[in-house]
């Protein structure tokens, strides 16, 4: 027998190896193996097993890692789809489906050795220094992994064995699982009686889950998210598309009881003998969130029913959680992005909470979107997918409108709490009175004062995201937009010019505000950060206890938890922060939320700027009034009448969607089309620019001559299927042209037939000759145009 192996070193190729007699029966599709490659030993995954190979003189597989196949055939198939659709090397995709801690392990987990201190009988004998050092560690830790001990004490296993010989310690190989939540006692929770809207939603989900049981199998296509009419030439036929959607979008305002629906749908999956995956954004994967799931399914006797996967676990914890799932002892997995690859089998349900979150997109290869992978996996494994959000992505809502997903709505908060009152403050007036834009309008200052007097808490929010700055007139709110793309132009301070990074349009910085009625010479970019807000606050309210929360102040793992703990305990009056504080937090004593500068998110050079602003304002506003006192929200803006701000003020998602989709349709932006962003990067700007222009020419030549070569006989060789609706924009300098000494140029492609385009792009990349120091990154369905 032979095995085909995809190696971890990126080669975009698979290699055949023979299976030696000693390993017969231990190797299957999905096994992790170590094989010789040249003079090296490398790791890989078996992707196929066959009787024979076309190659002679195969080298044998050296060893198998882990007792069970680590990548299930289903997950392997998913990895293949990711490589195809997201245009990356198969081994890159394969790497991402296994956590590092599971991949790297070279001894199976059963073979791990633990060192334990034995009860001391009398005096500690006099020990040589090295042994004493080892002993000190064991004594303190009581129990420790041998490997960890050897590393910590900078010693060898032989030295540790000497302590064993003296009867001071024992070394055993029993399994001792590390449970990251072992120290917490969680009180069990019971299902709540659902309100009518919740009951309707749950019923529909359950019906779909039951339908899956009749063995109605769905064959996935490469592009699960495209409706039939969107399919371009070359996309596979879509008769395989399910008549009734098994993907739901649960649109419910914050506090409408979405989580309770998840919990009861999960219970249904367990009743059906199936497992489930719950994805939440990394930032909301707090102990409180995990606890809600554990409380329902993992308390008392059900110790291991829920496994947790996220990046803050130690490698060992991650390893153990993963194996709990693989062995079927944990049936529900809750985790961030990569938990979508958890080896749950059979899989009945996938939940993606806060589905609009951009953190579901991985920003390095493979650049997959976990929500879209979830939908794909759901189709492959006949599992129901529930996407939940208070502010759904335009993509998902669009899919509902076209009948691809089923929309479920929870229009009201469970406890009949009112939505907070949102006031939009026109900062142009404040700027007028004070000659220049103040950070705080008189209205907001007054409101903060009131809260301080009443002992209530305030959250102030400033979305100061990075570098890209638009040019906005502080007097009239005018923003310099690209005439071609309707997006904010990016201000390049050094060259004093404005550039559109979608189409490359460049213009000079105006000397006065271009608005005829304004002509303010003080038009300039405003760069306000959270730090300045904090400083100004301290001057305005010297007695207030103020804390700032952003990427600069939250460096360590525990910082976030600590500040939130202090805030909850009432030790902080005003919390200032970036989007970090916008998500899912629930503080009953917060009655005021201030958004310092709502336009900041609005004028990012990104066609999703309006959508992001709407989401952000809605989410931030949702932080106010979670207790008995009705909440109040102040939104300070220079463009107070912008639809994103106005619809957010009225909590009107549908209204926002309708006007935003019109803009997307006009300019062929997603979800009406799909985007592939090609970024060229290098140290020499000329070379990067030249390469980008060269790439554009290659792309153009392909579009103009859609080739369809058919070789003689029956076999079709190379049929290129260029999407006919392809729009090429750029090359243009990236908004962050020069990042970490690299220059970056981008080309944006738009098409409805992304699967076809991905396949063609893969071919182009293979044959594209770039200068050695210029690299190309392909981002399919990017969420971040930076
Ligand atoms: P969401 O996930 O939509 O923000 P949650 O599921 O967290 O909403 O619900 C908000 C609060 O309402 C929670 O404290 C939850 O326990 C409670 N809740 C949810 N559904 C019900 C119900 N049917 N009856 C009573 N309380 C409920
Ligand atoms: Zn443009």
PDB file of C-alpha atoms in Angstrom, residues 550-669:
ATOM      1  CA  UNK A 550      -7.573  50.256  23.801  1.00  0.00           C
ATOM      2  CA  UNK A 551      -4.895  48.177  22.141  1.00  0.00           C
ATOM      3  CA  UNK A 552      -2.216  50.391  23.715  1.00  0.00           C
ATOM      4  CA  UNK A 553      -3.349  49.996  27.293  1.00  0.00           C
ATOM      5  CA  UNK A 554      -4.550  46.395  27.053  1.00  0.00           C
ATOM      6  CA  UNK A 555      -1.283  44.650  26.472  1.00  0.00           C
ATOM      7  CA  UNK A 556      -1.446  41.756  28.842  1.00  0.00           C
ATOM      8  CA  UNK A 557      -3.838  38.858  28.845  1.00  0.00           C
ATOM      9  CA  UNK A 558      -5.490  39.865  32.093  1.00  0.00           C
ATOM     10  CA  UNK A 559      -5.735  43.631  31.605  1.00  0.00           C
ATOM     11  CA  UNK A 560      -9.055  43.421  29.845  1.00  0.00           C
ATOM     12  CA  UNK A 561     -10.630  41.255  32.488  1.00  0.00           C
ATOM     13  CA  UNK A 562      -9.313  43.420  35.287  1.00  0.00           C
ATOM     14  CA  UNK A 563     -10.567  46.731  33.926  1.00  0.00           C
ATOM     15  CA  UNK A 564     -13.982  45.273  33.182  1.00  0.00           C
ATOM     16  CA  UNK A 565     -14.065  43.803  36.674  1.00  0.00           C
ATOM     17  CA  UNK A 566     -13.274  47.217  38.194  1.00  0.00           C
ATOM     18  CA  UNK A 567     -15.870  48.864  36.013  1.00  0.00           C
ATOM     19  CA  UNK A 568     -18.506  46.339  37.026  1.00  0.00           C
ATOM     20  CA  UNK A 569     -17.596  46.837  40.677  1.00  0.00           C
ATOM     21  CA  UNK A 570     -18.167  50.577  40.282  1.00  0.00           C
ATOM     22  CA  UNK A 571     -14.531  51.547  40.784  1.00  0.00           C
ATOM     23  CA  UNK A 572     -14.483  53.463  37.510  1.00  0.00           C
ATOM     24  CA  UNK A 573     -16.831  56.310  36.543  1.00  0.00           C
ATOM     25  CA  UNK A 574     -15.910  56.783  32.908  1.00  0.00           C
ATOM     26  CA  UNK A 575     -14.552  54.140  30.593  1.00  0.00           C
ATOM     27  CA  UNK A 576     -12.941  55.423  27.403  1.00  0.00           C
ATOM     28  CA  UNK A 577     -12.156  53.021  24.616  1.00  0.00           C
ATOM     29  CA  UNK A 578     -12.075  51.796  21.043  1.00  0.00           C
ATOM     30  CA  UNK A 579     -14.239  49.038  19.582  1.00  0.00           C
ATOM     31  CA  UNK A 580     -12.906  46.830  22.322  1.00  0.00           C
ATOM     32  CA  UNK A 581     -15.679  48.171  24.527  1.00  0.00           C
ATOM     33  CA  UNK A 582     -18.391  48.041  21.888  1.00  0.00           C
ATOM     34  CA  UNK A 583     -19.103  44.355  22.098  1.00  0.00           C
ATOM     35  CA  UNK A 584     -21.581  42.395  24.126  1.00  0.00           C
ATOM     36  CA  UNK A 585     -20.742  43.904  27.498  1.00  0.00           C
ATOM     37  CA  UNK A 586     -23.593  44.207  29.900  1.00  0.00           C
ATOM     38  CA  UNK A 587     -23.336  46.793  32.687  1.00  0.00           C
ATOM     39  CA  UNK A 588     -26.597  47.713  34.389  1.00  0.00           C
ATOM     40  CA  UNK A 589     -25.214  50.949  35.840  1.00  0.00           C
ATOM     41  CA  UNK A 590     -24.150  52.416  32.505  1.00  0.00           C
ATOM     42  CA  UNK A 591     -26.771  54.986  31.597  1.00  0.00           C
ATOM     43  CA  UNK A 592     -24.758  57.115  29.233  1.00  0.00           C
ATOM     44  CA  UNK A 593     -22.810  56.258  26.134  1.00  0.00           C
ATOM     45  CA  UNK A 594     -20.977  58.944  24.194  1.00  0.00           C
ATOM     46  CA  UNK A 595     -19.580  58.476  20.725  1.00  0.00           C
ATOM     47  CA  UNK A 596     -16.965  61.152  20.345  1.00  0.00           C
ATOM     48  CA  UNK A 597     -16.633  61.247  16.626  1.00  0.00           C
ATOM     49  CA  UNK A 598     -19.023  59.062  14.686  1.00  0.00           C
ATOM     50  CA  UNK A 599     -17.755  60.250  11.297  1.00  0.00           C
ATOM     51  CA  UNK A 600     -14.379  58.726  11.875  1.00  0.00           C
ATOM     52  CA  UNK A 601     -15.591  55.274  10.936  1.00  0.00           C
ATOM     53  CA  UNK A 602     -17.730  56.762   8.197  1.00  0.00           C
ATOM     54  CA  UNK A 603     -14.881  58.057   6.122  1.00  0.00           C
ATOM     55  CA  UNK A 604     -12.630  55.071   6.096  1.00  0.00           C
ATOM     56  CA  UNK A 605     -11.702  54.454   2.471  1.00  0.00           C
ATOM     57  CA  UNK A 606     -13.773  51.314   2.372  1.00  0.00           C
ATOM     58  CA  UNK A 607     -17.096  50.677   0.690  1.00  0.00           C
ATOM     59  CA  UNK A 608     -18.259  49.124   3.952  1.00  0.00           C
ATOM     60  CA  UNK A 609     -17.614  52.318   5.931  1.00  0.00           C
ATOM     61  CA  UNK A 610     -21.323  53.116   6.189  1.00  0.00           C
ATOM     62  CA  UNK A 611     -22.155  49.585   7.216  1.00  0.00           C
ATOM     63  CA  UNK A 612     -19.408  49.546   9.849  1.00  0.00           C
ATOM     64  CA  UNK A 613     -20.596  52.860  11.224  1.00  0.00           C
ATOM     65  CA  UNK A 614     -24.163  51.660  11.449  1.00  0.00           C
ATOM     66  CA  UNK A 615     -23.085  48.450  13.184  1.00  0.00           C
ATOM     67  CA  UNK A 616     -20.768  50.244  15.522  1.00  0.00           C
ATOM     68  CA  UNK A 617     -23.279  52.881  16.575  1.00  0.00           C
ATOM     69  CA  UNK A 618     -25.966  50.264  17.099  1.00  0.00           C
ATOM     70  CA  UNK A 619     -23.678  48.028  19.118  1.00  0.00           C
ATOM     71  CA  UNK A 620     -22.264  50.842  21.202  1.00  0.00           C
ATOM     72  CA  UNK A 621     -25.709  52.272  21.820  1.00  0.00           C
ATOM     73  CA  UNK A 622     -26.774  48.805  22.967  1.00  0.00           C
ATOM     74  CA  UNK A 623     -24.395  49.201  25.911  1.00  0.00           C
ATOM     75  CA  UNK A 624     -26.595  51.853  27.466  1.00  0.00           C
ATOM     76  CA  UNK A 625     -29.636  51.233  29.597  1.00  0.00           C
ATOM     77  CA  UNK A 626     -29.194  47.553  30.351  1.00  0.00           C
ATOM     78  CA  UNK A 627     -30.435  48.147  33.885  1.00  0.00           C
ATOM     79  CA  UNK A 628     -33.554  49.785  35.286  1.00  0.00           C
ATOM     80  CA  UNK A 629     -32.743  53.330  34.213  1.00  0.00           C
ATOM     81  CA  UNK A 630     -33.365  54.116  30.582  1.00  0.00           C
ATOM     82  CA  UNK A 631     -30.157  54.693  28.695  1.00  0.00           C
ATOM     83  CA  UNK A 632     -29.074  57.748  26.767  1.00  0.00           C
ATOM     84  CA  UNK A 633     -26.658  57.870  23.863  1.00  0.00           C
ATOM     85  CA  UNK A 634     -24.924  60.929  22.428  1.00  0.00           C
ATOM     86  CA  UNK A 635     -23.541  60.613  18.939  1.00  0.00           C
ATOM     87  CA  UNK A 636     -21.265  63.508  18.023  1.00  0.00           C
ATOM     88  CA  UNK A 637     -20.910  63.932  14.278  1.00  0.00           C
ATOM     89  CA  UNK A 638     -19.898  66.421  11.644  1.00  0.00           C
ATOM     90  CA  UNK A 639     -22.208  64.735   9.182  1.00  0.00           C
ATOM     91  CA  UNK A 640     -25.219  64.257  11.433  1.00  0.00           C
ATOM     92  CA  UNK A 641     -27.596  63.575   8.575  1.00  0.00           C
ATOM     93  CA  UNK A 642     -25.631  60.745   7.061  1.00  0.00           C
ATOM     94  CA  UNK A 643     -27.983  57.767   6.606  1.00  0.00           C
ATOM     95  CA  UNK A 644     -25.766  55.403   8.626  1.00  0.00           C
ATOM     96  CA  UNK A 645     -26.072  57.737  11.609  1.00  0.00           C
ATOM     97  CA  UNK A 646     -29.739  58.514  11.170  1.00  0.00           C
ATOM     98  CA  UNK A 647     -30.847  54.916  10.733  1.00  0.00           C
ATOM     99  CA  UNK A 648     -28.758  53.891  13.739  1.00  0.00           C
ATOM    100  CA  UNK A 649     -30.419  56.636  15.747  1.00  0.00           C
ATOM    101  CA  UNK A 650     -33.828  55.161  14.934  1.00  0.00           C
ATOM    102  CA  UNK A 651     -32.641  51.546  15.443  1.00  0.00           C
ATOM    103  CA  UNK A 652     -33.827  50.913  11.890  1.00  0.00           C
ATOM    104  CA  UNK A 653     -31.819  48.124  10.312  1.00  0.00           C
ATOM    105  CA  UNK A 654     -34.205  47.545   7.427  1.00  0.00           C
ATOM    106  CA  UNK A 655     -34.164  51.184   6.424  1.00  0.00           C
ATOM    107  CA  UNK A 656     -30.414  51.217   6.492  1.00  0.00           C
ATOM    108  CA  UNK A 657     -30.211  48.049   4.431  1.00  0.00           C
ATOM    109  CA  UNK A 658     -32.494  49.376   1.711  1.00  0.00           C
ATOM    110  CA  UNK A 659     -30.548  52.527   1.092  1.00  0.00           C
ATOM    111  CA  UNK A 660     -27.144  50.905   1.450  1.00  0.00           C
ATOM    112  CA  UNK A 661     -27.902  48.072  -0.965  1.00  0.00           C
ATOM    113  CA  UNK A 662     -28.803  50.646  -3.585  1.00  0.00           C
ATOM    114  CA  UNK A 663     -25.337  52.162  -3.307  1.00  0.00           C
ATOM    115  CA  UNK A 664     -23.733  48.737  -3.550  1.00  0.00           C
ATOM    116  CA  UNK A 665     -25.801  47.883  -6.599  1.00  0.00           C
ATOM    117  CA  UNK A 666     -24.888  51.064  -8.389  1.00  0.00           C
ATOM    118  CA  UNK A 667     -21.175  50.563  -7.936  1.00  0.00           C
ATOM    119  CA  UNK A 668     -21.183  46.767  -8.057  1.00  0.00           C
ATOM    120  CA  UNK A 669     -19.799  46.306  -4.599  1.00  0.00           C
TER     121      UNK A 669
END
